[in-house]
Structures are given as C-alpha cells and as structure tokens.
mmCIF file of C-alpha atoms in Angstrom:
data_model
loop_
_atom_site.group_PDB
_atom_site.id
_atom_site.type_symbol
_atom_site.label_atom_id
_atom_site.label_comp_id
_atom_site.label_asym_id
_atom_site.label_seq_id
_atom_site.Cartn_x
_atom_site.Cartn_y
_atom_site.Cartn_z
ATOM 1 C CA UNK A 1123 94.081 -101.620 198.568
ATOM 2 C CA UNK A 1124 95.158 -104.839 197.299
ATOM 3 C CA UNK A 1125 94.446 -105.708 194.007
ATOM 4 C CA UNK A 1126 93.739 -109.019 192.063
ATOM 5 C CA UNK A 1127 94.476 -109.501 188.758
ATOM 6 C CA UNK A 1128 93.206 -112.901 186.901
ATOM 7 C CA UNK A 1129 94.148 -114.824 184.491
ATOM 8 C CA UNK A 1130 92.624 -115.865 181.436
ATOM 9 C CA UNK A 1131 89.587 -113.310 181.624
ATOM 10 C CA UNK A 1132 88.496 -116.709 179.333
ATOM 11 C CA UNK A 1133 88.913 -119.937 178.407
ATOM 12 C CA UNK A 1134 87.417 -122.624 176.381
ATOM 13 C CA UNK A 1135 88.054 -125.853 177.181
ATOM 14 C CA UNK A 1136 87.451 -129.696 176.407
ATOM 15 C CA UNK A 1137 85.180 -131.969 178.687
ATOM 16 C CA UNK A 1138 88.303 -133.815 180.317
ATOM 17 C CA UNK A 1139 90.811 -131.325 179.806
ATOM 18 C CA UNK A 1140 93.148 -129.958 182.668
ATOM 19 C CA UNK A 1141 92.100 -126.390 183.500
ATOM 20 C CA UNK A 1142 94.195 -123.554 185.244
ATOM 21 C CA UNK A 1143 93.382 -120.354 186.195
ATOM 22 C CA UNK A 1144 96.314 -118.112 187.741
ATOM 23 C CA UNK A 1145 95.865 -115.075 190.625
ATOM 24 C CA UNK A 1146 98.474 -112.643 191.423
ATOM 25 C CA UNK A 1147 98.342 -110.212 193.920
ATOM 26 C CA UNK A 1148 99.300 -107.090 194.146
ATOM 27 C CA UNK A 1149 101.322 -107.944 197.925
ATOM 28 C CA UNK A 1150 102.005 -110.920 199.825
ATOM 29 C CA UNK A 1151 98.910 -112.021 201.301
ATOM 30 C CA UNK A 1152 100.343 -115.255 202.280
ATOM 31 C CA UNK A 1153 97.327 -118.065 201.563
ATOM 32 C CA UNK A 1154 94.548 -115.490 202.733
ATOM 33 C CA UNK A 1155 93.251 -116.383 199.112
ATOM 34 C CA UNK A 1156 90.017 -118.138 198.318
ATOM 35 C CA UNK A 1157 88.460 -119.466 195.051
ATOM 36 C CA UNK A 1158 84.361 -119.218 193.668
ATOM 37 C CA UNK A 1159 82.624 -120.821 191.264
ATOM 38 C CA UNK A 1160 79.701 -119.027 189.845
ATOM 39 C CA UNK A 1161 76.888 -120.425 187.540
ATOM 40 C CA UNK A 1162 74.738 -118.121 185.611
ATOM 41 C CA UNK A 1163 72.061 -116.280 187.531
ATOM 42 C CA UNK A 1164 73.478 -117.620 190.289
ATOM 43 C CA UNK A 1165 74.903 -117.189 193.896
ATOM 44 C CA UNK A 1166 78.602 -117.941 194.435
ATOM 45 C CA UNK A 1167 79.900 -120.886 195.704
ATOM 46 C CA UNK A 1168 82.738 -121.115 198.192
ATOM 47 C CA UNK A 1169 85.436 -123.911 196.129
ATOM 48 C CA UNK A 1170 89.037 -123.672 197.636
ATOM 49 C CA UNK A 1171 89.488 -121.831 200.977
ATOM 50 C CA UNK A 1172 93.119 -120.323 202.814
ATOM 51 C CA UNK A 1173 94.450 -121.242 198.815
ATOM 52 C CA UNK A 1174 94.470 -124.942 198.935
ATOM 53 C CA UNK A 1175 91.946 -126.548 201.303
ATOM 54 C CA UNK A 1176 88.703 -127.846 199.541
ATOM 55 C CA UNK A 1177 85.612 -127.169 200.655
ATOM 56 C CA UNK A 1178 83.383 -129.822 202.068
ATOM 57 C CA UNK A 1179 81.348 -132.030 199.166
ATOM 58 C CA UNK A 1180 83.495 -129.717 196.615
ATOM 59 C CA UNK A 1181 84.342 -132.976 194.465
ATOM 60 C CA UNK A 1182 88.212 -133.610 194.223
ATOM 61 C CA UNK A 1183 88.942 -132.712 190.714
ATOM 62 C CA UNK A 1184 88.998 -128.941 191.945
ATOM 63 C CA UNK A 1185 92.513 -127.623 193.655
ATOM 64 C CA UNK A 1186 93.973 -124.327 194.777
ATOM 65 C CA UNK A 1187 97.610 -123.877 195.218
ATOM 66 C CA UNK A 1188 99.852 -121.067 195.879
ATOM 67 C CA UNK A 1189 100.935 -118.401 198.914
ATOM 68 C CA UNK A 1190 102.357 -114.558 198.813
ATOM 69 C CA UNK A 1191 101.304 -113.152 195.495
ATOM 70 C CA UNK A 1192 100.946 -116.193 192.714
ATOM 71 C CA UNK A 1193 97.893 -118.634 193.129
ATOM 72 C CA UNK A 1194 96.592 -121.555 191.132
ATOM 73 C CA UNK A 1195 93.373 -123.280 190.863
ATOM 74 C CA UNK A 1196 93.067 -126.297 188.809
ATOM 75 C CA UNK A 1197 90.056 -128.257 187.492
ATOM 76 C CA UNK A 1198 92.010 -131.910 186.834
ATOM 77 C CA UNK A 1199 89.292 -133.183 183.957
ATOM 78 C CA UNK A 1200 86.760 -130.626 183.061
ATOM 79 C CA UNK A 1201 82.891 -132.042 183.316
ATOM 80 C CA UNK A 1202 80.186 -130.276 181.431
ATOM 81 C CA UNK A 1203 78.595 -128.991 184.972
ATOM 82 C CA UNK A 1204 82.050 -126.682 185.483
ATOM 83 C CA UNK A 1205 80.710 -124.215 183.129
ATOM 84 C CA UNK A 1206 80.943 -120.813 184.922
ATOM 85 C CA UNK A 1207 82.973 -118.000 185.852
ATOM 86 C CA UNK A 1208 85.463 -118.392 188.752
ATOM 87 C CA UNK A 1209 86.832 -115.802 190.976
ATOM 88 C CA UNK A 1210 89.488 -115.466 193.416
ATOM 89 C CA UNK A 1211 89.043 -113.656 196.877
ATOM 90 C CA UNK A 1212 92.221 -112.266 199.193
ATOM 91 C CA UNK A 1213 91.163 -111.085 202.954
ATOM 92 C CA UNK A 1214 94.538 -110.163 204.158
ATOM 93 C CA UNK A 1215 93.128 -106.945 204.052
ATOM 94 C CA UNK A 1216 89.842 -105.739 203.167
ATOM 95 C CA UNK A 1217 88.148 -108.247 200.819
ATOM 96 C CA UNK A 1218 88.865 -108.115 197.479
ATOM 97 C CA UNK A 1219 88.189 -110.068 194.274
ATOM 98 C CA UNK A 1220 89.604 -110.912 191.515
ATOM 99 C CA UNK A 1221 87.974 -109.640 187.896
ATOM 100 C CA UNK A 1222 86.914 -113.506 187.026
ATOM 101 C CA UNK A 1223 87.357 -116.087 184.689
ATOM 102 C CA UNK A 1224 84.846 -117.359 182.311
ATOM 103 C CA UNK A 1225 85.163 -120.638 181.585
ATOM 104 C CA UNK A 1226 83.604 -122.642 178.290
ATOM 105 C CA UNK A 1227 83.119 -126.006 176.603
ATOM 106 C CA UNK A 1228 85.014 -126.131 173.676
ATOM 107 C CA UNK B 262 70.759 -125.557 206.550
ATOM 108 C CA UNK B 263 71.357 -121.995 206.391
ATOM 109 C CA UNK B 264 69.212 -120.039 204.614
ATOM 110 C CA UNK B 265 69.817 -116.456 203.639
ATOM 111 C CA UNK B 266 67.179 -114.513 201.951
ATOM 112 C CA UNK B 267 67.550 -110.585 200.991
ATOM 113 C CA UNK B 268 64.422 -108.358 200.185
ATOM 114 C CA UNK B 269 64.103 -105.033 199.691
ATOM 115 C CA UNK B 270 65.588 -104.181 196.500
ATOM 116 C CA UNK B 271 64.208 -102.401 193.288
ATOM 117 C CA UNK B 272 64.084 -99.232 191.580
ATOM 118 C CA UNK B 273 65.327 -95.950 193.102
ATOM 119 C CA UNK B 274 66.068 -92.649 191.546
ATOM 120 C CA UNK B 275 69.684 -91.251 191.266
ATOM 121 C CA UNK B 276 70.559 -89.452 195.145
ATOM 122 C CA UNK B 277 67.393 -91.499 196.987
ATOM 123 C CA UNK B 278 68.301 -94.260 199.001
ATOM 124 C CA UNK B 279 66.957 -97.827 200.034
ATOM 125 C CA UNK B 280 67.340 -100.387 202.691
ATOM 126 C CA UNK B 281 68.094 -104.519 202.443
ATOM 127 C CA UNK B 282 67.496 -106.690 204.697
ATOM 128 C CA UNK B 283 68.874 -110.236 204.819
ATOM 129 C CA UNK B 284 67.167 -112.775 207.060
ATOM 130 C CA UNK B 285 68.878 -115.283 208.592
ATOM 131 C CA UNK B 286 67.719 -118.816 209.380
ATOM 132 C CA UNK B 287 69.485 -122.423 210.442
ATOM 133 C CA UNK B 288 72.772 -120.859 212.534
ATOM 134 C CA UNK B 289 73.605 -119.168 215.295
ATOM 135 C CA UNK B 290 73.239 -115.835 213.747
ATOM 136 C CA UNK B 291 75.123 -113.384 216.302
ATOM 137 C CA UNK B 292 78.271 -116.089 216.047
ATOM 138 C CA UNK B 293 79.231 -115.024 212.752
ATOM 139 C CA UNK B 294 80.814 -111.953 210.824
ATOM 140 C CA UNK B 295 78.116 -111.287 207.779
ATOM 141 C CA UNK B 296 78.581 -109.460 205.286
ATOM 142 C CA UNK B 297 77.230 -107.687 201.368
ATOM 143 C CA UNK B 298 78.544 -108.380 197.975
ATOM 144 C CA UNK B 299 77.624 -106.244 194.842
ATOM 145 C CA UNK B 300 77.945 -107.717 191.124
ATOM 146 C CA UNK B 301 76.839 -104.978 188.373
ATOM 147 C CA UNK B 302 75.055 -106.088 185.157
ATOM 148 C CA UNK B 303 77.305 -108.509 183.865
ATOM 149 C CA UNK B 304 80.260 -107.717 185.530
ATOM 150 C CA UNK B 305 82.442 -109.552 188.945
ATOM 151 C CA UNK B 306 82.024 -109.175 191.884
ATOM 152 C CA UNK B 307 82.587 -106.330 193.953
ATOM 153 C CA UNK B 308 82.885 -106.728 198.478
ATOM 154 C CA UNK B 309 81.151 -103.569 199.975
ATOM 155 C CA UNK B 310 80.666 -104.196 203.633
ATOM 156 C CA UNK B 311 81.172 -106.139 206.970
ATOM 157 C CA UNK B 312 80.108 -106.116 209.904
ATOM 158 C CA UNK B 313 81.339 -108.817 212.923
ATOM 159 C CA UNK B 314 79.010 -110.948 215.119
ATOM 160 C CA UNK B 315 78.178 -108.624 217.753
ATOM 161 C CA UNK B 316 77.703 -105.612 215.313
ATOM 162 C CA UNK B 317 80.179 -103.799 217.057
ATOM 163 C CA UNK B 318 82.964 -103.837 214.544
ATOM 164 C CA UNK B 319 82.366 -102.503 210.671
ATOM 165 C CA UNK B 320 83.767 -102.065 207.289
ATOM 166 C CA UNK B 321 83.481 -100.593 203.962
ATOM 167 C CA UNK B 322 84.672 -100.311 200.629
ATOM 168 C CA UNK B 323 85.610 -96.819 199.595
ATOM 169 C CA UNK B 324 83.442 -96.975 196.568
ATOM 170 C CA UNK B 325 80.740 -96.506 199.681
ATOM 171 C CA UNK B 326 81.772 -95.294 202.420
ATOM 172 C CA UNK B 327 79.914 -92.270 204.077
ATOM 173 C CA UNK B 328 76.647 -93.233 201.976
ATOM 174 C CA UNK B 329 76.311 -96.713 202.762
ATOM 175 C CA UNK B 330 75.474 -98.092 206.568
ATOM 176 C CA UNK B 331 75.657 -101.845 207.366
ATOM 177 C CA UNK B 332 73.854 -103.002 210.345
ATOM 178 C CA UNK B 333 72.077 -106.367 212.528
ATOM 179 C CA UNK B 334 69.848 -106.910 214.339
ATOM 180 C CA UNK B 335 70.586 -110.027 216.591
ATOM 181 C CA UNK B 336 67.121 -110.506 217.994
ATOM 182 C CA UNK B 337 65.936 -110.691 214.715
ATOM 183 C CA UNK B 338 68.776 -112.633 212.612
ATOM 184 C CA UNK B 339 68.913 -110.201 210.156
ATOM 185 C CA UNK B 340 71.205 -107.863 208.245
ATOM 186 C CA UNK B 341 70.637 -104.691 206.981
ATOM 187 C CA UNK B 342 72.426 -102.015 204.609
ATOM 188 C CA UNK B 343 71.194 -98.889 204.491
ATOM 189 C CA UNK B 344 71.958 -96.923 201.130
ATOM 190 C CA UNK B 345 72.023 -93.407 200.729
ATOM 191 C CA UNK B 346 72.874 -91.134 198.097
ATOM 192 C CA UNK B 347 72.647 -93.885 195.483
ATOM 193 C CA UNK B 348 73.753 -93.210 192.293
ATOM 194 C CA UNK B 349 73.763 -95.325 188.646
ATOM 195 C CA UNK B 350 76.313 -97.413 189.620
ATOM 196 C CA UNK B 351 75.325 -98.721 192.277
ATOM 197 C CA UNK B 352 73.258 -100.511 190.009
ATOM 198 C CA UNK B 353 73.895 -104.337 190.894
ATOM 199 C CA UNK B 354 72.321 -107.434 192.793
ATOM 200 C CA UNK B 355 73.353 -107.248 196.424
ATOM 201 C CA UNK B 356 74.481 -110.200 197.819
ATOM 202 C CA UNK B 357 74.347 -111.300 201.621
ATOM 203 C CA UNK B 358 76.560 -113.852 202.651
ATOM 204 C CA UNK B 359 77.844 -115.606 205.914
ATOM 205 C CA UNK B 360 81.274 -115.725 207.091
ATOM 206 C CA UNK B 361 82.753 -118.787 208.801
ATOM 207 C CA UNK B 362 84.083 -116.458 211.997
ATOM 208 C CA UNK B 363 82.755 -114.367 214.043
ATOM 209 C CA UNK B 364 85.144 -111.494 213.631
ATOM 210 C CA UNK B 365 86.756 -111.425 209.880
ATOM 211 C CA UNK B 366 85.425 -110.953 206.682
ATOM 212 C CA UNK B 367 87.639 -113.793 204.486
ATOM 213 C CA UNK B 368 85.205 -116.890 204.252
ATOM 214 C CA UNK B 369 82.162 -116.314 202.258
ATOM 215 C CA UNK B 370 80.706 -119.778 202.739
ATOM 216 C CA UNK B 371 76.738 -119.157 202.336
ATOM 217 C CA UNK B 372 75.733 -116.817 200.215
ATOM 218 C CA UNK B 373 71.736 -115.431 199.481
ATOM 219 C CA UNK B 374 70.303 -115.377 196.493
ATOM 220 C CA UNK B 375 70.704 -111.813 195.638
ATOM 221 C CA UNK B 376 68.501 -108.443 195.562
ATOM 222 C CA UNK B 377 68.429 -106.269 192.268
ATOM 223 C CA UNK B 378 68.924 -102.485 193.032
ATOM 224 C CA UNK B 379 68.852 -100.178 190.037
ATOM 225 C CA UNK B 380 69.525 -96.493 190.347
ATOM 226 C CA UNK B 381 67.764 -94.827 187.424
ATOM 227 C CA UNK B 382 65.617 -91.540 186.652
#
C-alpha cells in the first residue's frame, strides 16, 4: 500500500499570507496526486487534479506542484473562506489519502 | 448538475450489517467509475471501495474486504455497499462520489453529502 504522509497536520495563518502544505509518498507515483479542500460538516471538494492542474471555477490563488514522491500545494494569499482541512489523494495504486491538514486564521 | 444523494445509514449493532445506496442524477451514470469514502468522527478520510462503469470491475480496501460488497445498478443510477460484519469502527459518514472515468478510481470530482453509520451495542 502506498502511504501519504502530510505536512503540517496544522497551520495558522494570516488572511493574505502564502500557504504551503507538503505530500510525500511513500513511492513514485509520478503526478497521480490530487488535492481536497474540506469545510466543516462538509463534502470534499476536488482543488488540484494529476498534481498541478486546477480544477474548473477553483479560483487561481490555489496551486499543486510536484511528481514521484514530494508534492506541493500552495494557497498564494490566504482569504478568510480557505478555512478547512486539505487532503492529498495518490491513485497510482489503490486510492489513498493523505492524514490532512487543518488550516486556521491567525 | 450532478447530484449524489446517499440514504440508508444509522445505527447498527456490532457484527449486523446495513446497506447504502447512492442515487445518481444529472450524468450518464453507467459512464463513470463511482466509488465510497469513509471519514470517522473527526478524523481524514479513509477510500474503501470502487467499482467501474459497467460494474464489472471492483475494489477494496483491506480494512474491508470480505465484509464489505460494492455494487450498481445501471437501470436505476444508483450505488450500493453492502456491509456486513460491521464492527465499532466502521463508525464514520460514508461518502459516495463520482469519478471522472469510466474505469479508475483517481478523480473524485462530485462527491454526496454523506450517510452516518455507527456501529454500537
């Protein structure tokens, strides 16, 4: 099984700040690596697909980078509707996620 | 728009077992891979099944596997997951969502709005 390990497991943050959240897995998994956004009580929401493409009406502030085992995503100025916990996906294999990263206003 | 809506869930005792159902509305339903999601009282989130367009191919995580049967029914646009020999923690909202291809399980680009199982005496 390939596993996904995340990084912060938290982070508070200032509206307009640059935010980064790291992925590593366990393998290469090449860009088979997507990133979620998750608001409390909610569904998921599908961000940053294949590691850097964004998702359509996914405003341009959010970006994914990375391929084989390190990954980025990047929130370029942090807005006060960003609060929530993001996760990152691999499917080079079975699906698995990362453990998520909870993300605050400072 | 797509619209994915689960039922079915609720309280169970420890070794019963339950079925969701997730029906399907505003695609093509047999064109795409579907698939469940579990996320535990506040904890991530946790892929337990797939199943491909035509129903034909299937898989599961090991946490499940031998107790827990994913199905569709194509004439109906819905999913199902049959759950057997639950135990406590398998306590979590269950999560349908729609894939973006017919075959794989990678793009989880609709998602329902969850059904709460809790295994409990």
């Amino acid at each position: 099984d390939i596993q996904m390990t995340q990084s912060p497991s938290s982070l508070s943050a200032s509206v307009g700040d640059r935010v980064t959240i790291t992925c590593q897995a366990s393998q290469d998994i090449s860009n088979f690596l997507n990133w979620y956004q998750q608001k409390p009580g909610k569904a998921p929401k599908l961000l940053i697909y294949d590691a850097s493409y964004l998702e359509a009406g996914v405003p341009s502030r959010f970006s994914g980078s990375g391929s084989g085992t390190d990954f980025t995503f990047t929130i370029s100025s942090l807005q006060p509707e960003d609060i929530a916990t993001y996760y990152c996906q691999q499917y080079d294999n079975l699906p698995s996620f990362g453990q998520g990263t909870r993300l605050e206003i400072k | 728009e797509v619209q994915l809506v689960e039922s079915g869930g609720g309280l169970v005792q420890p070794g019963g077992s339950l079925r969701l159902s997730c029906a399907a509305s505003g695609f093509t339903f047999s064109s795409y891979a579907m698939t469940w999601v579990r996320q535990a009282p506040g904890k991530g989130l946790e892929w337990v099944s797939g199943i491909s367009g035509s129903g034909d191919s299937t898989n599961y995580a090991d946490s499940v596997k031998g107790r827990f049967t994913i199905s569709r029914d194509n004439s109906k646009n819905t999913l199902y997951l049959q759950m057997n020999s639950l135990r406590a923690e398998d306590t979590a909202v269950y999560y349908c969502a729609k894939d973006r291809v017919i075959l794989a399980n990678a793009w989880f680009e609709s998602w329902g709005q969850g059904a709460l199982v809790t295994v409990s005496s």
